[in-house]
XYZ file of C-alpha atoms in Angstrom:
656
model
C 0.024 -0.009 -0.028
C 1.194 3.524 -0.797
C 1.317 5.298 2.460
C 2.597 8.872 2.938
C 1.868 11.635 5.499
C 3.922 14.799 5.487
C 1.653 17.167 7.441
C -1.397 17.449 9.719
C -3.280 19.630 7.241
C -2.867 18.069 3.741
C -6.074 16.685 2.284
C -6.823 13.307 3.947
C -7.409 10.617 1.402
C -6.878 7.334 3.394
C -7.342 6.654 7.090
C -7.410 3.723 9.511
C -9.948 3.680 12.362
C -11.447 1.317 14.870
C -15.166 1.260 15.514
C -16.174 0.993 19.129
C -16.503 -2.738 19.740
C -18.392 -4.571 22.494
C -15.275 -4.624 24.720
C -15.987 -1.013 25.698
C -19.178 -2.263 27.323
C -17.157 -4.810 29.371
C -15.139 -2.285 31.334
C -15.887 -2.948 35.041
C -16.082 -0.038 37.372
C -13.255 -1.469 39.506
C -10.952 -1.287 36.521
C -11.824 2.157 35.218
C -8.518 3.866 35.942
C -6.347 0.889 35.356
C -7.910 0.620 31.820
C -7.558 4.403 31.331
C -11.198 5.313 31.545
C -12.630 8.075 33.758
C -16.265 6.863 33.459
C -18.248 3.980 32.050
C -19.826 4.706 28.697
C -23.011 3.534 27.072
C -21.687 1.205 24.355
C -24.784 1.431 22.146
C -24.843 5.270 22.224
C -21.142 5.641 21.618
C -21.479 3.335 18.577
C -24.295 5.530 17.300
C -22.295 8.726 17.759
C -19.261 7.101 16.089
C -21.507 6.068 13.175
C -21.938 9.786 12.396
C -18.164 10.138 12.396
C -17.749 7.357 9.942
C -20.396 8.884 7.672
C -18.525 12.263 7.870
C -15.223 10.599 6.934
C -16.814 8.852 3.945
C -18.507 12.020 2.800
C -15.075 13.690 2.457
C -12.948 10.653 1.530
C -15.226 8.353 -0.467
C -18.592 9.946 -1.123
C -19.767 7.278 -3.593
C -19.911 4.663 -0.879
C -22.827 6.563 0.591
C -24.943 6.333 -2.529
C -26.806 3.226 -3.496
C -27.498 1.642 -6.856
C -30.600 3.821 -7.129
C -28.417 6.956 -6.921
C -29.891 7.960 -3.585
C -28.195 8.785 -0.370
C -28.054 5.670 1.792
C -29.600 7.359 4.815
C -33.253 8.172 4.912
C -34.991 10.998 6.706
C -37.325 8.748 8.646
C -34.335 6.684 9.934
C -32.615 9.788 11.393
C -33.636 10.812 14.903
C -32.120 12.849 17.649
C -31.254 9.742 19.551
C -30.705 6.758 17.212
C -31.150 3.252 18.585
C -28.842 0.446 17.465
C -29.442 -0.980 13.971
C -31.685 1.946 12.907
C -29.298 2.869 10.116
C -30.559 -0.141 8.097
C -29.730 1.300 4.655
C -26.034 1.733 5.503
C -24.064 -0.951 7.265
C -21.005 0.313 9.193
C -20.561 -2.756 11.411
C -17.458 -4.636 10.106
C -18.952 -7.891 11.343
C -21.947 -7.722 8.967
C -22.074 -9.290 5.530
C -22.970 -6.015 3.725
C -20.351 -3.875 5.391
C -19.174 -1.098 3.024
C -15.717 -2.651 2.679
C -15.205 -6.171 1.368
C -12.329 -8.332 0.038
C -12.832 -7.080 -3.534
C -12.655 -3.299 -2.701
C -10.362 -3.320 0.307
C -7.347 -1.967 -1.531
C -9.307 1.063 -2.898
C -11.193 1.734 0.384
C -10.437 5.120 1.935
C -11.672 4.304 5.429
C -10.220 1.136 6.794
C -11.404 -0.419 10.141
C -8.854 -2.427 12.061
C -11.506 -5.075 12.995
C -12.310 -5.715 9.365
C -8.608 -5.833 8.451
C -8.020 -8.468 11.167
C -10.920 -10.454 9.980
C -9.717 -10.246 6.366
C -6.172 -11.263 7.323
C -7.363 -14.124 9.530
C -9.262 -15.548 6.559
C -6.257 -15.159 4.292
C -3.149 -16.206 6.368
C -3.607 -19.170 8.604
C -0.141 -19.671 9.983
C 0.356 -15.951 10.650
C -2.950 -15.796 12.484
C -1.982 -18.860 14.602
C 1.337 -17.208 15.572
C -0.493 -13.957 16.461
C -2.826 -15.855 18.888
C 0.253 -17.642 20.324
C 1.899 -14.173 20.989
C -1.198 -12.625 22.542
C -1.928 -15.692 24.750
C 1.632 -15.571 25.963
C 1.485 -11.858 26.699
C -1.869 -12.292 28.523
C -0.820 -15.448 30.430
C -3.629 -17.506 29.044
C -3.691 -21.135 29.948
C -2.631 -23.534 27.207
C -6.047 -25.187 26.734
C -7.679 -21.795 26.216
C -5.031 -20.903 23.662
C -5.850 -24.176 21.830
C -9.573 -23.308 21.904
C -8.847 -19.959 20.240
C -6.449 -21.358 17.686
C -8.877 -24.142 16.905
C -11.185 -21.438 15.523
C -8.668 -20.416 12.878
C -7.982 -24.054 11.953
C -11.624 -24.757 11.529
C -12.113 -21.507 9.524
C -9.495 -22.515 6.974
C -10.707 -26.142 6.918
C -14.264 -25.163 5.760
C -13.170 -22.080 3.639
C -14.152 -23.689 0.365
C -16.954 -25.998 1.416
C -18.699 -23.480 3.790
C -17.402 -19.864 3.219
C -20.186 -18.350 5.348
C -19.182 -20.393 8.379
C -15.542 -19.722 7.690
C -16.198 -16.022 7.709
C -18.123 -16.105 10.934
C -15.365 -18.051 12.621
C -12.794 -15.418 11.592
C -15.087 -12.706 12.935
C -15.554 -14.459 16.230
C -11.854 -15.050 16.615
C -11.172 -11.298 16.132
C -14.003 -10.499 18.573
C -12.273 -12.591 21.219
C -8.965 -10.761 20.698
C -10.846 -7.409 21.096
C -13.306 -8.231 23.873
C -11.555 -11.147 25.670
C -14.751 -13.167 25.405
C -14.220 -16.782 24.207
C -17.294 -18.062 22.373
C -15.912 -21.480 21.143
C -14.455 -24.399 22.967
C -12.624 -27.526 21.666
C -14.259 -30.611 23.093
C -13.236 -34.149 21.907
C -11.769 -32.649 18.767
C -14.983 -30.812 17.923
C -15.347 -26.991 17.999
C -18.350 -26.145 20.177
C -20.154 -22.784 19.748
C -20.847 -21.632 23.351
C -23.334 -19.034 22.252
C -25.876 -21.427 20.885
C -28.558 -23.402 22.789
C -28.054 -27.139 23.095
C -31.374 -28.367 21.731
C -30.532 -31.983 22.664
C -30.765 -31.262 26.369
C -34.091 -31.217 28.285
C -35.431 -30.328 31.708
C -32.988 -28.569 34.074
C -30.092 -29.235 31.687
C -31.779 -27.300 28.874
C -29.970 -24.049 29.063
C -28.104 -21.683 26.664
C -24.509 -22.477 26.105
C -24.027 -18.669 26.228
C -23.731 -19.149 30.000
C -20.509 -21.140 29.305
C -18.937 -18.288 27.371
C -16.109 -16.788 29.404
C -13.555 -13.966 29.429
C -10.083 -15.317 28.993
C -8.382 -11.844 29.105
C -9.437 -8.163 29.323
C -10.850 -6.233 26.398
C -8.924 -3.476 24.594
C -11.308 -0.580 25.111
C -8.729 2.042 23.980
C -8.205 0.581 20.522
C -10.655 3.173 19.232
C -7.793 5.619 19.513
C -5.775 4.177 16.619
C -3.459 7.255 16.398
C -1.845 6.268 19.749
C -0.621 2.948 18.456
C 0.645 3.709 15.039
C 1.770 6.878 13.221
C 2.523 7.442 9.575
C 5.768 9.402 9.210
C 6.525 10.159 5.566
C 6.369 6.739 3.954
C 7.152 4.866 7.090
C 5.044 3.495 9.917
C 6.023 4.119 13.528
C 4.718 1.429 15.939
C 4.467 2.894 19.413
C 5.230 1.475 22.815
C 2.398 2.527 25.218
C 3.094 3.171 28.894
C 0.282 1.125 30.294
C -0.009 -2.658 30.122
C -3.709 -2.534 29.033
C -2.616 -1.226 25.588
C 0.110 -3.784 24.837
C -2.256 -6.124 22.904
C -3.199 -3.210 20.607
C 0.485 -2.930 19.531
C 0.657 -6.638 18.725
C -2.547 -6.389 16.704
C -1.339 -3.242 14.890
C 2.006 -4.728 14.015
C 0.173 -7.791 12.633
C -1.813 -5.433 10.312
C 1.294 -3.461 9.351
C 3.406 -6.505 8.480
C 0.654 -8.398 6.607
C -1.231 -5.597 4.883
C -0.048 -1.985 5.189
C 3.606 -2.885 4.348
C 2.748 -5.772 2.153
C 4.727 -5.868 -1.106
C 2.572 -7.351 -3.741
C 5.258 -7.305 -6.324
C 7.616 -9.490 -4.342
C 6.238 -12.563 -2.562
C 9.571 -13.430 -1.084
C 9.862 -10.014 0.444
C 6.177 -9.862 1.464
C 6.892 -8.250 4.890
C 8.767 -5.057 4.037
C 9.651 -4.486 7.679
C 12.163 -1.856 6.729
C 9.263 0.543 6.503
C 8.278 -0.196 10.060
C 10.034 1.874 12.787
C 10.063 1.313 16.548
C 12.445 1.694 19.470
C 12.739 -0.052 22.807
C 14.853 -0.214 25.896
C 18.582 -0.776 25.688
C 19.757 -4.432 25.558
C 21.150 -4.150 29.137
C 17.987 -2.626 30.529
C 17.164 -5.760 32.564
C 20.553 -5.467 34.356
C 19.675 -2.139 35.949
C 18.435 -1.971 39.499
C 14.719 -1.371 39.739
C 15.211 2.121 41.142
C 17.300 3.097 38.049
C 14.970 1.553 35.461
C 12.473 4.526 35.194
C 15.171 6.797 33.880
C 15.923 4.393 31.073
C 12.291 3.387 30.369
C 11.108 3.720 26.768
C 7.431 4.644 26.295
C 5.831 6.706 23.587
C 2.418 7.043 22.089
C 1.203 8.429 18.778
C -0.719 11.332 20.307
C 2.660 12.765 21.044
C 4.005 12.496 17.579
C 2.970 14.793 14.664
C 4.387 15.001 11.174
C 4.066 18.760 10.992
C 5.725 19.442 7.636
C 7.811 17.558 5.023
C 10.967 18.124 7.086
C 9.675 18.736 10.653
C 8.442 16.346 13.301
C 6.886 17.278 16.673
C 7.308 15.010 19.604
C 5.662 15.494 23.019
C 7.353 14.682 26.268
C 4.318 13.978 28.437
C 2.623 11.659 30.815
C 2.788 8.906 28.211
C 6.081 9.559 26.409
C 9.353 9.304 28.286
C 12.441 11.458 27.823
C 14.577 8.470 27.092
C 12.202 7.329 24.333
C 12.546 10.769 22.781
C 16.371 10.492 22.806
C 16.096 7.166 20.958
C 13.420 8.465 18.514
C 15.442 11.511 17.559
C 18.414 9.347 16.619
C 16.398 6.682 14.856
C 14.204 8.976 12.778
C 17.247 11.038 11.716
C 18.972 7.901 10.698
C 16.088 6.356 8.693
C 15.814 7.258 5.045
C 12.177 8.387 5.379
C 10.809 9.779 2.091
C 8.828 12.933 2.490
C 9.232 14.403 -0.957
C 11.844 14.701 -3.733
C 13.788 17.535 -2.019
C 13.423 16.983 1.716
C 13.914 14.546 4.525
C 13.115 14.969 8.203
C 15.940 17.112 9.543
C 14.135 19.038 12.393
C 12.518 17.612 15.440
C 10.931 19.841 18.031
C 10.235 18.341 21.427
C 7.366 19.929 23.429
C 7.659 19.063 27.167
C 4.318 19.482 28.877
C 3.244 18.737 32.443
C 2.452 15.165 33.258
C -1.272 15.543 33.799
C -4.263 13.266 33.009
C -5.984 16.245 31.343
C -3.204 16.682 28.781
C -1.772 13.117 28.361
C -0.432 13.916 24.838
C 0.466 17.071 22.915
C -2.498 16.440 20.617
C -4.798 17.148 23.584
C -3.480 20.638 23.857
C -2.830 21.663 20.145
C -3.830 20.976 16.598
C -2.699 22.483 13.264
C -5.839 23.700 11.523
C -4.587 25.560 8.460
C -1.206 26.826 7.301
C -1.771 30.012 9.305
C -4.161 28.713 11.971
C -3.604 26.754 15.186
C -5.807 25.694 18.020
C -4.181 25.627 21.455
C -5.097 25.152 25.121
C -4.911 28.720 26.353
C -2.798 28.297 29.529
C 0.039 26.771 27.473
C 0.303 29.936 25.306
C 2.880 32.397 26.642
C 0.984 35.192 24.908
C -2.263 34.240 26.766
C -0.235 33.952 30.019
C 1.312 37.395 29.565
C -2.165 38.914 28.972
C -3.447 37.293 32.276
C -0.385 38.571 34.148
C -1.114 42.147 32.973
C -4.520 41.903 34.624
C -2.781 40.996 37.862
C 0.199 43.224 37.585
C -0.376 44.872 40.941
C -0.136 41.510 42.803
C 2.545 39.931 40.613
C 5.072 42.760 40.952
C 5.501 41.913 44.635
C 5.263 38.058 44.320
C 8.213 37.866 41.850
C 10.451 39.845 44.236
C 9.406 37.976 47.355
C 9.926 34.492 46.001
C 13.437 35.230 44.795
C 13.453 32.210 42.422
C 16.341 31.606 40.169
C 15.896 31.419 36.381
C 16.373 27.683 36.562
C 13.618 27.276 39.131
C 11.316 29.412 37.081
C 12.165 27.278 33.996
C 11.256 24.074 35.838
C 7.841 25.559 36.757
C 6.949 26.408 33.125
C 3.957 24.556 31.740
C 5.779 24.140 28.412
C 9.460 23.814 27.495
C 10.733 23.552 23.901
C 13.800 21.691 22.761
C 14.838 21.506 19.082
C 17.043 19.027 17.259
C 18.630 19.494 13.869
C 20.165 16.783 11.674
C 22.682 19.194 10.212
C 25.535 18.961 7.768
C 27.580 16.461 9.861
C 24.686 14.014 10.239
C 23.782 14.171 6.540
C 27.381 13.538 5.489
C 27.754 10.482 7.670
C 24.438 9.073 6.334
C 25.672 9.670 2.693
C 28.986 7.949 3.568
C 27.172 5.023 5.126
C 24.972 4.536 2.061
C 28.033 4.736 -0.207
C 30.182 2.343 1.775
C 30.518 -1.266 0.788
C 32.657 -2.471 3.590
C 30.598 -3.788 6.538
C 33.126 -2.557 9.165
C 33.079 0.978 7.635
C 29.235 0.887 7.766
C 29.354 -0.159 11.423
C 31.802 2.695 12.237
C 29.620 5.292 10.422
C 26.576 4.120 12.337
C 28.449 4.321 15.631
C 29.761 7.792 14.849
C 26.223 8.895 13.982
C 24.851 7.813 17.352
C 27.316 10.047 19.130
C 26.308 13.249 17.375
C 24.681 15.879 19.616
C 21.790 17.096 17.537
C 20.366 19.495 20.100
C 20.161 23.178 19.017
C 21.555 25.434 21.710
C 20.989 29.106 22.115
C 23.398 31.806 23.019
C 21.473 33.589 25.832
C 23.827 36.542 25.662
C 23.173 37.018 21.971
C 19.421 37.497 21.669
C 18.741 33.761 22.222
C 20.201 32.919 18.800
C 21.148 29.390 17.869
C 24.841 28.817 17.439
C 26.841 26.866 14.831
C 23.856 25.250 13.045
C 24.189 26.063 9.385
C 21.178 25.966 7.048
C 18.654 25.451 9.841
C 15.526 27.674 9.204
C 15.175 28.062 12.989
C 17.532 30.801 14.152
C 16.504 31.289 17.699
C 15.150 29.255 20.575
C 11.298 29.473 20.758
C 10.070 31.615 23.607
C 7.250 29.178 24.156
C 4.637 27.038 22.455
C 2.928 29.966 20.806
C 6.185 31.204 19.409
C 7.160 27.728 18.066
C 3.853 27.227 16.229
C 4.048 30.752 14.863
C 7.595 30.061 13.566
C 6.405 26.859 11.859
C 3.653 28.727 9.954
C 5.999 31.434 8.855
C 9.118 29.488 8.074
C 7.667 26.289 6.695
C 4.366 27.408 5.243
C 5.325 30.999 4.163
C 2.626 32.643 6.195
C 2.973 36.379 7.150
C 0.494 36.342 9.999
C -0.745 33.530 12.291
C -4.117 33.026 14.041
C -4.630 31.134 17.293
C -7.947 29.641 18.366
C -8.163 29.087 22.174
C -9.841 26.333 24.063
C -13.041 27.734 25.671
C -12.132 31.040 23.905
C -9.461 31.471 26.566
C -11.997 32.127 29.349
C -11.446 30.302 32.691
C -12.966 27.947 33.741
C -14.309 27.066 30.360
C -10.865 26.772 28.740
C -10.015 23.888 31.026
C -13.445 22.295 30.887
C -13.499 22.202 27.102
C -9.910 21.111 26.803
C -10.857 18.178 29.063
C -13.437 17.183 26.441
C -10.949 17.427 23.653
C -11.579 20.845 22.227
C -7.985 21.034 20.921
C -7.890 17.457 19.639
C -9.017 17.936 16.015
C -8.712 15.866 12.873
C -8.171 17.968 9.815
C -9.917 16.655 6.712
C -8.266 19.227 4.531
C -6.588 22.590 5.229
C -9.069 24.675 7.298
C -11.659 21.952 7.675
C -11.518 20.367 11.155
C -13.610 17.870 13.108
C -14.411 18.442 16.767
C -17.056 17.795 19.476
C -20.323 19.668 19.686
C -20.193 20.036 23.462
C -17.218 22.490 23.191
C -19.380 25.306 22.009
C -17.186 28.174 23.304
C -14.237 26.924 21.399
C -16.498 26.438 18.293
C -17.537 30.043 18.606
C -13.926 31.245 18.896
C -13.164 29.196 15.787
C -15.952 31.030 13.957
C -14.555 34.416 15.151
C -11.021 33.680 14.033
C -12.174 32.462 10.569
C -14.569 35.452 10.087
C -14.338 36.772 6.625
C -12.873 33.622 5.056
C -14.691 31.614 2.487
C -17.021 28.853 3.674
C -18.696 27.512 0.542
C -19.846 28.722 -2.866
C -23.412 27.443 -2.182
C -25.253 30.464 -0.642
C -28.408 28.460 0.253
C -26.137 25.873 2.066
C -24.550 28.718 4.116
C -27.900 30.266 4.935
C -29.267 26.867 6.125
C -26.245 26.285 8.319
C -26.346 29.755 9.879
C -30.054 29.272 10.790
C -29.297 25.822 12.222
C -26.403 27.205 14.280
C -28.435 30.086 15.636
C -30.922 27.567 16.972
C -28.303 25.085 18.081
C -26.179 27.728 19.881
C -29.113 29.909 20.912
C -27.242 32.816 19.299
C -28.834 36.163 18.952
C -29.046 37.140 15.281
C -26.618 39.791 14.188
C -28.457 41.606 11.408
C -26.029 44.558 11.381
C -22.945 42.517 10.841
C -23.298 39.390 8.549
C -19.651 38.471 9.208
C -20.588 37.664 12.809
C -22.970 34.909 11.738
C -22.092 31.416 12.898
C -21.322 30.133 9.355
C -17.897 28.518 10.057
C -19.501 25.863 12.266
C -21.229 22.879 10.789
C -22.865 20.062 12.736
C -22.633 16.714 10.971
C -26.381 16.178 11.588
C -27.120 19.460 9.733
C -24.902 18.448 6.851
C -26.753 15.120 6.506
C -30.096 16.868 6.817
C -29.175 19.293 3.991
C -28.242 16.437 1.677
C -31.539 14.674 2.442
C -33.732 17.804 2.338
C -32.335 18.909 -1.024
C -32.403 15.306 -2.306
C -28.782 15.761 -3.599
C -27.400 13.121 -5.901
C -23.817 11.789 -5.826
C -22.412 14.433 -8.185
C -24.189 17.347 -6.285
C -22.953 15.969 -2.974
C -19.394 15.704 -4.118
C -19.436 19.269 -5.279
C -20.938 20.454 -2.082
C -18.372 18.603 0.028
C -15.500 19.903 -2.186
C -16.794 23.492 -1.744
C -16.650 23.409 2.123
C -13.746 25.439 3.488
C -12.627 27.009 6.837
C -15.252 25.050 8.841
C -15.266 23.251 12.167
C -17.571 20.248 11.763
C -19.051 19.094 14.976
C -19.867 15.485 16.087
C -22.406 14.334 18.653
C -20.233 13.770 21.725
C -21.983 12.904 24.927
C -20.489 9.435 25.045
C -17.563 9.756 22.657
C -16.028 12.594 24.757
C -16.259 10.408 27.959
C -13.790 7.925 26.364
C -11.137 10.645 26.757
C -10.057 11.231 23.143
C -11.144 13.388 20.147
C -11.288 12.958 16.367
C -7.450 13.269 16.154
C -6.967 10.366 18.497
C -9.571 8.265 16.665
C -7.830 8.393 13.314
C -4.524 7.119 11.971
C -3.951 8.819 8.583
C -2.390 6.613 6.071
C -2.195 9.054 3.129
C -2.462 12.890 2.894
C -1.863 15.017 -0.165
C 0.881 17.548 0.477
C -0.378 21.036 1.558
C -0.426 23.417 -1.419
C 1.530 26.087 0.390
C 4.248 23.997 1.972
C 7.786 25.248 1.170
């Protein structure tokens, strides 16, 4: 598969997701925090809200999927209600377990929205031995008893045994095997060489023994309720995949499943069967070989953990990495060296030669950097207001009378003040020396010389250092577009827009419009965690209405669409949705840069748009925040950015 991502804002054309599976409904209250949840969620309602997200993705990435053979939109007005119950979307199947799911074996390579559950089902039906090995690995990690492992493996053996004679049963067996890996619930048991379905009633039994075998179904390991956040487990960097190493045990199975998908599908080389698994396109890092020798008290300093929410391919030569609650400093050291070393294709002229590390406080509310910032457009960012030094300075001016005494009384050193900062920025640059060693390594034919070049490369200090006495300028780093150390997060993002996207001015949208306590409340429900469908078109949650209004304010005057009746309809819907007072004197103040996905669907249905008309409408939408229903989705503690793993983006038109 052709994978390539070189920005956060290029037009998205292919993405991998994971629909909320039944495992989310199996999270016990006693395990909430261990399994990284703050509350239990209604599994049926979260699936319904997520279905709207899927429809939105398909509208922008693969519109034709949403139109049937009769040329009509697959949803019907009578099926759409404020609260949709399970299975009400009968004309469009978005459950990967169902026969008429919108992706199948024939169109999988052309599909724009790929679900991990469907991919696993597809691979289980195609590769028997690899699937058996995957189950072996997972059962070993989870400490599953040998006879339960054999029960699970027997499902795969049976699926391939009856593949030709009974393809329907074979498909169901693959689906059920994947369900067990996701939910932990074993639904088959091997008895006397026969595979018994524990979910069916035993009609041969009578009297007190006549009971459902469903009572025998058991949980052999925990579910993976966080797999919905695919971005955390895998990140596309240029034409490579970075498989992550999560901090918490509950997410380890997700990594094994994602690597299985990467090796057997995403990095599958169809043109060379002998080199089917092109593992050179898969990147990961781990602890040092001698990590086990360290005393337990010393191991935390050398621990390697990193998650995809802390890694953003921000331009064709620049990567952002967050140092946070979930990503350790030692992991960053290894990632910097590894990514600079790899020959990652971004475009014909550039490679990744700049890595900016954003160190944020280790808080549950900001577990990754994508929970506090998103790149919306070449010249637009959204940021959690307390992390902006510009916002902080404005707040300090309001309290200048108090602060002028406090600073003097505390008598803190500059180093102490630096440690207390909410954000600290470090930048690394590959530089001339690193590029020359890489070139010499690629040119060398002698293995000893190659080893020496690699060893020499590992010893390079890539950190950009500033001369504090000389206006904070970087020293001795030729050809680097960054000439001075960023004063903070606001300054770094502004520099990126100016130096790498050629923008003269930069706009910042603030969580909760920068007004306490709403800035923190809305950041908690992922106001800053946005997926960008194309430059200027973002996806967020409808409960963060102050952030949405600030988005509208910052985009005021920019084009929304060339369909006046569409804009008028959306403005009317927003005034009702936001209970906004109409502004007849200033049309630019209208809430036209906010679009709820329900209103978009309603417009397509009300106007009876066909495929061609819908595609033109979608293409015309610009500079808009599209809102998702989010009562349950937001309680899972992740936004649209977390829930998507882009596989391909077109390069931004204005990237240098």
